[in-house]
Short mmCIF file of N, CA and C in Angstrom, two decimals:
data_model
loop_
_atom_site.label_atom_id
_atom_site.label_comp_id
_atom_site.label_asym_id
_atom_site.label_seq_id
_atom_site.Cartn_x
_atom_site.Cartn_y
_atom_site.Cartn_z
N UNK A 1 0.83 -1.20 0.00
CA UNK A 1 0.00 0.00 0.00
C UNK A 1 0.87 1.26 0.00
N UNK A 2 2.46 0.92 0.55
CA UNK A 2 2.78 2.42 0.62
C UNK A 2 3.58 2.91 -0.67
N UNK A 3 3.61 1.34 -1.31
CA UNK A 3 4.33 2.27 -2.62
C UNK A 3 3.46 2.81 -3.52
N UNK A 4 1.98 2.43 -3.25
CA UNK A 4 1.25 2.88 -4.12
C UNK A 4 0.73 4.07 -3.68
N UNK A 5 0.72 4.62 -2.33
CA UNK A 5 0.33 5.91 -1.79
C UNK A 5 2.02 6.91 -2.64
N UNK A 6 3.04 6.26 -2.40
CA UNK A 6 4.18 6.92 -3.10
C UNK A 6 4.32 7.32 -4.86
N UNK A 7 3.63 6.14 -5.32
CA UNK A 7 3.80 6.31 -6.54
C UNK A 7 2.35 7.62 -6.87
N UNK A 8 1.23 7.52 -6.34
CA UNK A 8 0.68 8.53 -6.39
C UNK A 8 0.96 10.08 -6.11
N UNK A 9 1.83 9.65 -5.02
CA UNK A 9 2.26 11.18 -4.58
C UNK A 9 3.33 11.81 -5.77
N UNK A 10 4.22 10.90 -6.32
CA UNK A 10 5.35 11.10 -7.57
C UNK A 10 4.06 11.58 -8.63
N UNK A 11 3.10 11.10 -8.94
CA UNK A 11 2.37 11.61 -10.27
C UNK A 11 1.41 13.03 -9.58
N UNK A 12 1.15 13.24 -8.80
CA UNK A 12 0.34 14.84 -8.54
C UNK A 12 2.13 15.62 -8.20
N UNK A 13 3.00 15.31 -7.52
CA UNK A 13 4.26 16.42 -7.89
C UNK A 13 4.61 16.57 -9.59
N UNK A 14 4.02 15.47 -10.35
CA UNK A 14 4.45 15.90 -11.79
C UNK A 14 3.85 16.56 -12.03
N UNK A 15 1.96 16.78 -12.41
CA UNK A 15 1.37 17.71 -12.32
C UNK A 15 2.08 18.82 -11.62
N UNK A 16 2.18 19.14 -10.46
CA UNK A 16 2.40 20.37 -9.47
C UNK A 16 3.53 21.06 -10.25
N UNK A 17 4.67 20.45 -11.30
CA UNK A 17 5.28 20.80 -11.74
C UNK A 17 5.02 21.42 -12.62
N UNK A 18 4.59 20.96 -13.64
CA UNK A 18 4.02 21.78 -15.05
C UNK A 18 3.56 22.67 -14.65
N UNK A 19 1.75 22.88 -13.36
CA UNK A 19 1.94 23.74 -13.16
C UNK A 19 2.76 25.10 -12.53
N UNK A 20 3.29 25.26 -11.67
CA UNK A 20 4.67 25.67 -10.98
C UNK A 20 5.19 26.44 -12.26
N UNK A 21 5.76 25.22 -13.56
CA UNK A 21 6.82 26.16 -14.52
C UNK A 21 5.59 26.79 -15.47
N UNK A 22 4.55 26.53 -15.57
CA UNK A 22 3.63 27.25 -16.29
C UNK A 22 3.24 28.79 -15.94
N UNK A 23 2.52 28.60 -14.13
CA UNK A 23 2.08 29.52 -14.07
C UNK A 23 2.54 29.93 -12.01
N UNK A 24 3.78 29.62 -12.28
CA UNK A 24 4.84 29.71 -10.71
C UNK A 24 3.65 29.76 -9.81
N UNK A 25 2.62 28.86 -10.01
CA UNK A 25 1.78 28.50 -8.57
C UNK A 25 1.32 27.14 -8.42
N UNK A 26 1.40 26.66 -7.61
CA UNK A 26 0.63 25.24 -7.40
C UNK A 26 -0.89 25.21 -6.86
N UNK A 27 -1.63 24.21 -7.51
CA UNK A 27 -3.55 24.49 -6.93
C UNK A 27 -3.81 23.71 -6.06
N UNK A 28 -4.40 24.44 -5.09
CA UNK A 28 -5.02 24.00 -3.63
C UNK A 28 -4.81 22.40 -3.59
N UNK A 29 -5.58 22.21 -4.54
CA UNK A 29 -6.47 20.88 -4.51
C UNK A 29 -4.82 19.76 -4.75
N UNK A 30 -4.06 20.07 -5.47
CA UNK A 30 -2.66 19.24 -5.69
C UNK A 30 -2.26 19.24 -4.06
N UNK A 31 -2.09 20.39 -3.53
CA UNK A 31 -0.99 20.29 -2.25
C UNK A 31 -2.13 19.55 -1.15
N UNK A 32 -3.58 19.63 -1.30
CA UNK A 32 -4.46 19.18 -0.48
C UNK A 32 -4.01 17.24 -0.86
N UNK A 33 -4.20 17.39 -1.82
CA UNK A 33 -4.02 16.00 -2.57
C UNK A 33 -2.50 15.26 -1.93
N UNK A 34 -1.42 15.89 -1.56
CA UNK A 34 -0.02 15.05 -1.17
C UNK A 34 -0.52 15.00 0.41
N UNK A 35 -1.07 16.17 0.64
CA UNK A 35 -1.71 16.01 2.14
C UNK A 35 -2.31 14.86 2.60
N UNK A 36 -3.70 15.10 2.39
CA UNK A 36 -4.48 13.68 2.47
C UNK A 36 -3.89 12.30 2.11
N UNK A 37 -2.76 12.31 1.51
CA UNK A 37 -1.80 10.93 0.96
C UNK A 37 -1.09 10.12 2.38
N UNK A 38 -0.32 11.60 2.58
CA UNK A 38 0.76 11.41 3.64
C UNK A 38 -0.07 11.20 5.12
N UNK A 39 -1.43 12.00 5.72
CA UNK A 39 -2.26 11.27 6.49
C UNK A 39 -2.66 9.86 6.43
N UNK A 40 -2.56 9.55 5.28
CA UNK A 40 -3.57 8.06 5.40
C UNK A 40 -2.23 7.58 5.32
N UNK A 41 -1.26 7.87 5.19
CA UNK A 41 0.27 7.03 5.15
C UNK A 41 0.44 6.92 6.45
N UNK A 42 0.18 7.82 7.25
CA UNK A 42 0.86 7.83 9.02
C UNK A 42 -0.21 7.39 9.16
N UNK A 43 -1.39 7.50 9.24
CA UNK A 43 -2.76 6.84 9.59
C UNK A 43 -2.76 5.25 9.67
N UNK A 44 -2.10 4.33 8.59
CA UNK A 44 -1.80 3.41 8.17
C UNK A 44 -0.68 2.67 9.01
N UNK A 45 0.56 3.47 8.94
CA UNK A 45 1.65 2.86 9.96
C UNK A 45 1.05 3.33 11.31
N UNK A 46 0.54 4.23 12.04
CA UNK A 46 -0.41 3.53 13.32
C UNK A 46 -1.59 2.63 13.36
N UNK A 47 -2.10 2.27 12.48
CA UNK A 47 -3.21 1.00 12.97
C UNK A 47 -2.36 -0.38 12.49
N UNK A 48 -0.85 -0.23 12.12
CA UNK A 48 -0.09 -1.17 11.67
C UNK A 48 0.62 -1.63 12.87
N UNK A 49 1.17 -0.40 13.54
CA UNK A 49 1.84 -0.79 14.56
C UNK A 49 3.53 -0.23 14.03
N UNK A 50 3.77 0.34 13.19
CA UNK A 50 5.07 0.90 12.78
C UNK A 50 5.23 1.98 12.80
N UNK A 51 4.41 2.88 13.50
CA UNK A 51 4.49 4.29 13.75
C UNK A 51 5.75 4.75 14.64
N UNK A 52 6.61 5.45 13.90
CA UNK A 52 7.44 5.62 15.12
C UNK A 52 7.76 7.40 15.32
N UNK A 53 8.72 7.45 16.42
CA UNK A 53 9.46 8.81 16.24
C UNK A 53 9.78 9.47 15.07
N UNK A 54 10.62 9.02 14.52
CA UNK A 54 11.15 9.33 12.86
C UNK A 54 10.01 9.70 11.91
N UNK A 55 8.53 9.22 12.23
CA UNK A 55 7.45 9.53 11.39
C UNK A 55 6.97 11.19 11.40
N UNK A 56 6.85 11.17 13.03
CA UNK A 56 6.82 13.05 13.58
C UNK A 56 8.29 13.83 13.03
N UNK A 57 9.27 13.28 12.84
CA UNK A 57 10.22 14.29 12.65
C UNK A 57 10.63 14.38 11.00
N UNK A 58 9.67 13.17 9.98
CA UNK A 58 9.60 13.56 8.97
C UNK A 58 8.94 14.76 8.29
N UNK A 59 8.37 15.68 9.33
CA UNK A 59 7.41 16.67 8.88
C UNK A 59 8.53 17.96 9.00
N UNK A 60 9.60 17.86 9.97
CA UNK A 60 10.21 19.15 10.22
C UNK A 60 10.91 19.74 9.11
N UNK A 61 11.43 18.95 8.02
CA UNK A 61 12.31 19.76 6.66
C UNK A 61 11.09 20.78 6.15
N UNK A 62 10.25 19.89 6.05
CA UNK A 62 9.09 20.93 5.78
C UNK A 62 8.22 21.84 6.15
N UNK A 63 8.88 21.69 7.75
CA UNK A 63 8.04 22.68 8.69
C UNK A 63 9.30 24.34 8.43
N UNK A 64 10.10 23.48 8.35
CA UNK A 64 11.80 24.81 7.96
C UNK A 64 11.09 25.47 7.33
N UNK A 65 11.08 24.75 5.78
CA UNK A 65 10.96 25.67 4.69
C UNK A 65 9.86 26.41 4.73
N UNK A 66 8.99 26.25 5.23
CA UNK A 66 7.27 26.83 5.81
C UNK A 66 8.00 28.53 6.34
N UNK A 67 8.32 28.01 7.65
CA UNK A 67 9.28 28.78 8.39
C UNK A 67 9.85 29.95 7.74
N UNK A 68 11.01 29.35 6.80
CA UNK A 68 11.53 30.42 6.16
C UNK A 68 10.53 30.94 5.08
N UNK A 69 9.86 30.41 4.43
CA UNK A 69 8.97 31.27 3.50
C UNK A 69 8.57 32.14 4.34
N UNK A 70 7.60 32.16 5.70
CA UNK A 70 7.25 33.00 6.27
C UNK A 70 8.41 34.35 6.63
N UNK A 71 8.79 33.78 7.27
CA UNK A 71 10.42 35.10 7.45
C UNK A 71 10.87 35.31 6.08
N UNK A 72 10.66 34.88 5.39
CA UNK A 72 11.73 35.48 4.11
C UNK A 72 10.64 36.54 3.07
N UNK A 73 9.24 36.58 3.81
CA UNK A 73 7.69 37.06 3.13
C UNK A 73 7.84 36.53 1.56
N UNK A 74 8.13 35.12 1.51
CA UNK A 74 7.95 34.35 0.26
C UNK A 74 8.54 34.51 -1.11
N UNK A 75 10.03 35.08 -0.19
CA UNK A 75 11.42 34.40 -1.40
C UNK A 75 11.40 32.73 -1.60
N UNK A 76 10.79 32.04 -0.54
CA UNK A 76 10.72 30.49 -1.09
C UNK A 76 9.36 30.68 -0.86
N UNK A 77 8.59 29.57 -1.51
CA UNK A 77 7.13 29.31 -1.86
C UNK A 77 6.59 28.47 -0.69
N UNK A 78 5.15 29.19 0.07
CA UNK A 78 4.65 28.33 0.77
C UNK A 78 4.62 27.00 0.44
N UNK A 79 3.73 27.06 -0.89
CA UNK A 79 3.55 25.73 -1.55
C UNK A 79 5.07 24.82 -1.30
N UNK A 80 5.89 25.30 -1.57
CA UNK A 80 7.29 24.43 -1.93
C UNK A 80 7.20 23.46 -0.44
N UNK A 81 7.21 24.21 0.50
CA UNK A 81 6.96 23.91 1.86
C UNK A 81 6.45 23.16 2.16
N UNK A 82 4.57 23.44 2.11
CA UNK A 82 3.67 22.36 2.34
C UNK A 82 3.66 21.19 1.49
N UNK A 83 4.14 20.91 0.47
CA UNK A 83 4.38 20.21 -0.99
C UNK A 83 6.02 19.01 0.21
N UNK A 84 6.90 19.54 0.67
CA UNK A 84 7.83 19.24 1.42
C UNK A 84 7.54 18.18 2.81
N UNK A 85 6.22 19.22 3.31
CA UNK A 85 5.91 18.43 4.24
C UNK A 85 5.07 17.61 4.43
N UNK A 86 4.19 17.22 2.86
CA UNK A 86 3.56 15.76 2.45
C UNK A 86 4.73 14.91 2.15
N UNK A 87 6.11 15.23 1.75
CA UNK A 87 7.21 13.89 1.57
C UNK A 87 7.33 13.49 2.84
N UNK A 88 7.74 14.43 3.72
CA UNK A 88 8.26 13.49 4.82
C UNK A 88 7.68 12.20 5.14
N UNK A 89 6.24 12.05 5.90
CA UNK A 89 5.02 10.97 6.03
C UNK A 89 4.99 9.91 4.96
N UNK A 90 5.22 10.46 4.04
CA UNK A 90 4.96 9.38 2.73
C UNK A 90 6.52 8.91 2.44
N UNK A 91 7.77 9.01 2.01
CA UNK A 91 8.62 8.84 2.09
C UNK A 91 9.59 8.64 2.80
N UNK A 92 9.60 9.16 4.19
CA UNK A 92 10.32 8.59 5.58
C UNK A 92 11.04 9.95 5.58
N UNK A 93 11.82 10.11 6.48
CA UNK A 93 13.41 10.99 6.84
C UNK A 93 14.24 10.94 6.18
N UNK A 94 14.79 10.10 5.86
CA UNK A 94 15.88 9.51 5.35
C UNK A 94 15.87 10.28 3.85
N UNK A 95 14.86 9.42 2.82
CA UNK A 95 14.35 9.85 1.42
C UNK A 95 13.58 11.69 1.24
N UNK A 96 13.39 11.66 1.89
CA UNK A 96 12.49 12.88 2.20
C UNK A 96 13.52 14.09 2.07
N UNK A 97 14.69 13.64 3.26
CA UNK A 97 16.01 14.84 2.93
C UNK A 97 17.21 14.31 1.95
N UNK A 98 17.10 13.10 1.58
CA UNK A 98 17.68 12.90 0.16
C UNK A 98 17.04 13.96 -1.02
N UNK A 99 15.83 13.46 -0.99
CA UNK A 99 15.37 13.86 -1.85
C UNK A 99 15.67 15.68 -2.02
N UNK A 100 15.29 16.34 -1.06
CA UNK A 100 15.33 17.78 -0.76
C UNK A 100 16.78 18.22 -0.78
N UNK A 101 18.05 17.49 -0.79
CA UNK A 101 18.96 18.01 -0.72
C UNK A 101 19.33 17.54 -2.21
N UNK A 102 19.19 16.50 -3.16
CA UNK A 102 19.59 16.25 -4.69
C UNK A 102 18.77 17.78 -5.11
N UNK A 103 17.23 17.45 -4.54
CA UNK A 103 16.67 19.08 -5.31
C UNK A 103 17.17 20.62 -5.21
N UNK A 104 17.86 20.77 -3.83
CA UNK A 104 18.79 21.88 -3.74
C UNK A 104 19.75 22.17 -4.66
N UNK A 105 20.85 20.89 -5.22
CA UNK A 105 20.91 20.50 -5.88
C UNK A 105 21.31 21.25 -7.40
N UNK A 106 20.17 20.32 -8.13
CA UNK A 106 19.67 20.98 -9.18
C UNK A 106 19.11 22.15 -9.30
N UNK A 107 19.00 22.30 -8.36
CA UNK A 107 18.58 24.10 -8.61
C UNK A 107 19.69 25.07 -8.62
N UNK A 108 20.36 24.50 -7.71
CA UNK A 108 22.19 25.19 -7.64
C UNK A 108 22.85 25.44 -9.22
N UNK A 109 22.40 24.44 -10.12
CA UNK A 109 23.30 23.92 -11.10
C UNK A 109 22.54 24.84 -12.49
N UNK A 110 21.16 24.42 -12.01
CA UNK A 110 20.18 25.59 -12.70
C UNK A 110 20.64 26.73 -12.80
N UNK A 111 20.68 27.31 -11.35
CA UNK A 111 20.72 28.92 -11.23
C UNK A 111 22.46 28.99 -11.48
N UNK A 112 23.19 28.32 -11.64
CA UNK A 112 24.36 28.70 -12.41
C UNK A 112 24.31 28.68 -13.74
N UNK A 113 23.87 27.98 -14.19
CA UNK A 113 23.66 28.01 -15.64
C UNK A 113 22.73 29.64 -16.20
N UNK A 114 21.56 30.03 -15.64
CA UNK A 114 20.67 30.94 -15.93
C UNK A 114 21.90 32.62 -15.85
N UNK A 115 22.21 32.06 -14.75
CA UNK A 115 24.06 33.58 -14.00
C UNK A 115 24.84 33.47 -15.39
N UNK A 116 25.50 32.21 -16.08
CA UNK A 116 26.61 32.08 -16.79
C UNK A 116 25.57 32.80 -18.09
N UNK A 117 24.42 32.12 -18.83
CA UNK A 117 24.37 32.14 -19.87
C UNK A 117 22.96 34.07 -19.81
N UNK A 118 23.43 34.76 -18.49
CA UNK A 118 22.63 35.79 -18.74
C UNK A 118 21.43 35.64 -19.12
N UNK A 119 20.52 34.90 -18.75
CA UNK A 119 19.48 34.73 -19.06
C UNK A 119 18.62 35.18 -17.39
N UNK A 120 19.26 35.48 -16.40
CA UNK A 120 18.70 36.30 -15.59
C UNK A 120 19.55 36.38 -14.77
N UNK A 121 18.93 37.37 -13.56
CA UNK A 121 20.14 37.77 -12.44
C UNK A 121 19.53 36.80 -10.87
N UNK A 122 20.22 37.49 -9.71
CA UNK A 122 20.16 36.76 -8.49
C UNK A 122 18.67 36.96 -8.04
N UNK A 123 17.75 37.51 -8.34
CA UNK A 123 16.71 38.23 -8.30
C UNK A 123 15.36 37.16 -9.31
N UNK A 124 16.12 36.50 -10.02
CA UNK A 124 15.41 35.56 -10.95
C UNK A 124 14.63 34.90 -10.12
N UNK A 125 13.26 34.71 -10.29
CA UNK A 125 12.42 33.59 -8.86
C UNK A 125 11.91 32.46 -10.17
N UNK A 126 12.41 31.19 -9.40
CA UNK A 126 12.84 29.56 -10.12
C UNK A 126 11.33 29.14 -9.79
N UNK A 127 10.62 28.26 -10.20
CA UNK A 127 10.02 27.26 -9.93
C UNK A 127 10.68 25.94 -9.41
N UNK A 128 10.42 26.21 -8.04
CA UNK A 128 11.07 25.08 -6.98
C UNK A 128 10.68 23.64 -7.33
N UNK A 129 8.92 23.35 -7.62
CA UNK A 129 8.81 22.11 -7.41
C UNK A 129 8.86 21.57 -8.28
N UNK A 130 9.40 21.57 -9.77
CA UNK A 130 10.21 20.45 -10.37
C UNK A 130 11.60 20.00 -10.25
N UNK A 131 11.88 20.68 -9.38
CA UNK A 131 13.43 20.32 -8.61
C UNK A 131 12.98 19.32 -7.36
N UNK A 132 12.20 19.56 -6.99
CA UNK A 132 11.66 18.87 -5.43
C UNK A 132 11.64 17.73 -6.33
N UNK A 133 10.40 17.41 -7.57
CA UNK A 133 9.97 16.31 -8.08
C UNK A 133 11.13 15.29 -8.83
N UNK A 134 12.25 16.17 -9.32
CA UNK A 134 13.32 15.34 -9.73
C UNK A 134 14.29 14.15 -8.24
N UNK A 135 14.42 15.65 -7.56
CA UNK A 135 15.16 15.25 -6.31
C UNK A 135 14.01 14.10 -5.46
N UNK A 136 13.21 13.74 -5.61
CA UNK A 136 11.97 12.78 -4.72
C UNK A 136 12.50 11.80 -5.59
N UNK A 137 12.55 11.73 -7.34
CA UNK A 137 12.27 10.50 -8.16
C UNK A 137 13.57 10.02 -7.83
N UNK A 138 14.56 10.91 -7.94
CA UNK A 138 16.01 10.30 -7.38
C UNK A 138 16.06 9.55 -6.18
N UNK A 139 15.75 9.86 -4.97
CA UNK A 139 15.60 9.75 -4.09
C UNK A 139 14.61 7.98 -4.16
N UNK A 140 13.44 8.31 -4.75
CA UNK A 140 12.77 6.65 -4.83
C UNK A 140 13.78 5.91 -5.63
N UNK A 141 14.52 6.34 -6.60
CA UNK A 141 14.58 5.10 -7.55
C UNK A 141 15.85 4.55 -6.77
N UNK A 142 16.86 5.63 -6.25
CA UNK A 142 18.45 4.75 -5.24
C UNK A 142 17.63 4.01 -4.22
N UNK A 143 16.44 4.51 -3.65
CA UNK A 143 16.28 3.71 -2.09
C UNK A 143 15.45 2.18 -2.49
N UNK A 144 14.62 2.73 -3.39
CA UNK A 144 13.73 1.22 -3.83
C UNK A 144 14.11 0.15 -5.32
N UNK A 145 15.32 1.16 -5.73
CA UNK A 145 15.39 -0.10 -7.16
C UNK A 145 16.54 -0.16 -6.98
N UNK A 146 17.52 0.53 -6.01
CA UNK A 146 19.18 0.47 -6.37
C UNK A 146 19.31 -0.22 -4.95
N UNK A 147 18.24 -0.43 -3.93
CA UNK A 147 18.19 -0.85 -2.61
C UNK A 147 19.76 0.02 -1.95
N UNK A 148 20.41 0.78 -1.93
CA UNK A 148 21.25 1.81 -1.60
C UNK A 148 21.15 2.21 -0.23
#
């Protein structure tokens, strides 16, 4: 059941993406959608009996970035955030900040490329969550097909 709550959550971040680079916003109903995923995921490992510590502290990468969107008045994207803090629950700790740190990542490599080839300055605002969605697929495919 949980790879299939996972593999669902990988296809609404693809959506969330297109939209994101389309129109730099994500819709309610997508970030409601990883939400309700990642509940019935922790919902699931407590009537299982595998609920543990590590499940509550999969929410904090995403409670950060929440955090700093707020203090930063949304140089990073709420959405990016709440979108962050449906991986934790559904993906664990472990994958969750894999994932978020490959997506740092590529965005690093991005926004050097955009600096080198003048195609914008430091001021340029990225669409985060197809970086999140690369850095998650990375993140599933080393932990569940490369067993890593």
């Amino acid at each position: 059941m949980q790879m299939i709550i996972q593999i669902l959550v990988m296809f609404i971040m693809l959506i969330a993406s297109i939209s994101d680079i389309k129109k730099m916003e994500i819709p309610v109903f997508l970030l409601g959608g990883t939400g309700v995923l990642a509940f019935l995921n922790m919902l699931l490992a407590i009537v299982f009996g595998s609920f543990a510590a590590e499940d509550v502290m999969s929410l904090m990468p995403g409670a950060l970035m929440i955090l700093i969107s707020i203090i930063s008045r949304g140089e990073l994207g709420l959405a990016d955030g709440i979108m962050m803090m449906s991986l934790g629950p559904v993906f664990g700790l472990d994958r969750a900040v894999l994932g978020l740190m490959t997506a740092l990542f590529f965005s690093c490599i991005y926004s050097i490329g955009i600096l080198v080839l003048k195609k914008g300055n430091r001021k340029t605002r990225l669409p985060f969550i197809p970086f999140l969605t690369a850095g998650t697929g990375v993140a599933f495919i080393c932990v569940n097909c490369l067993a890593i």
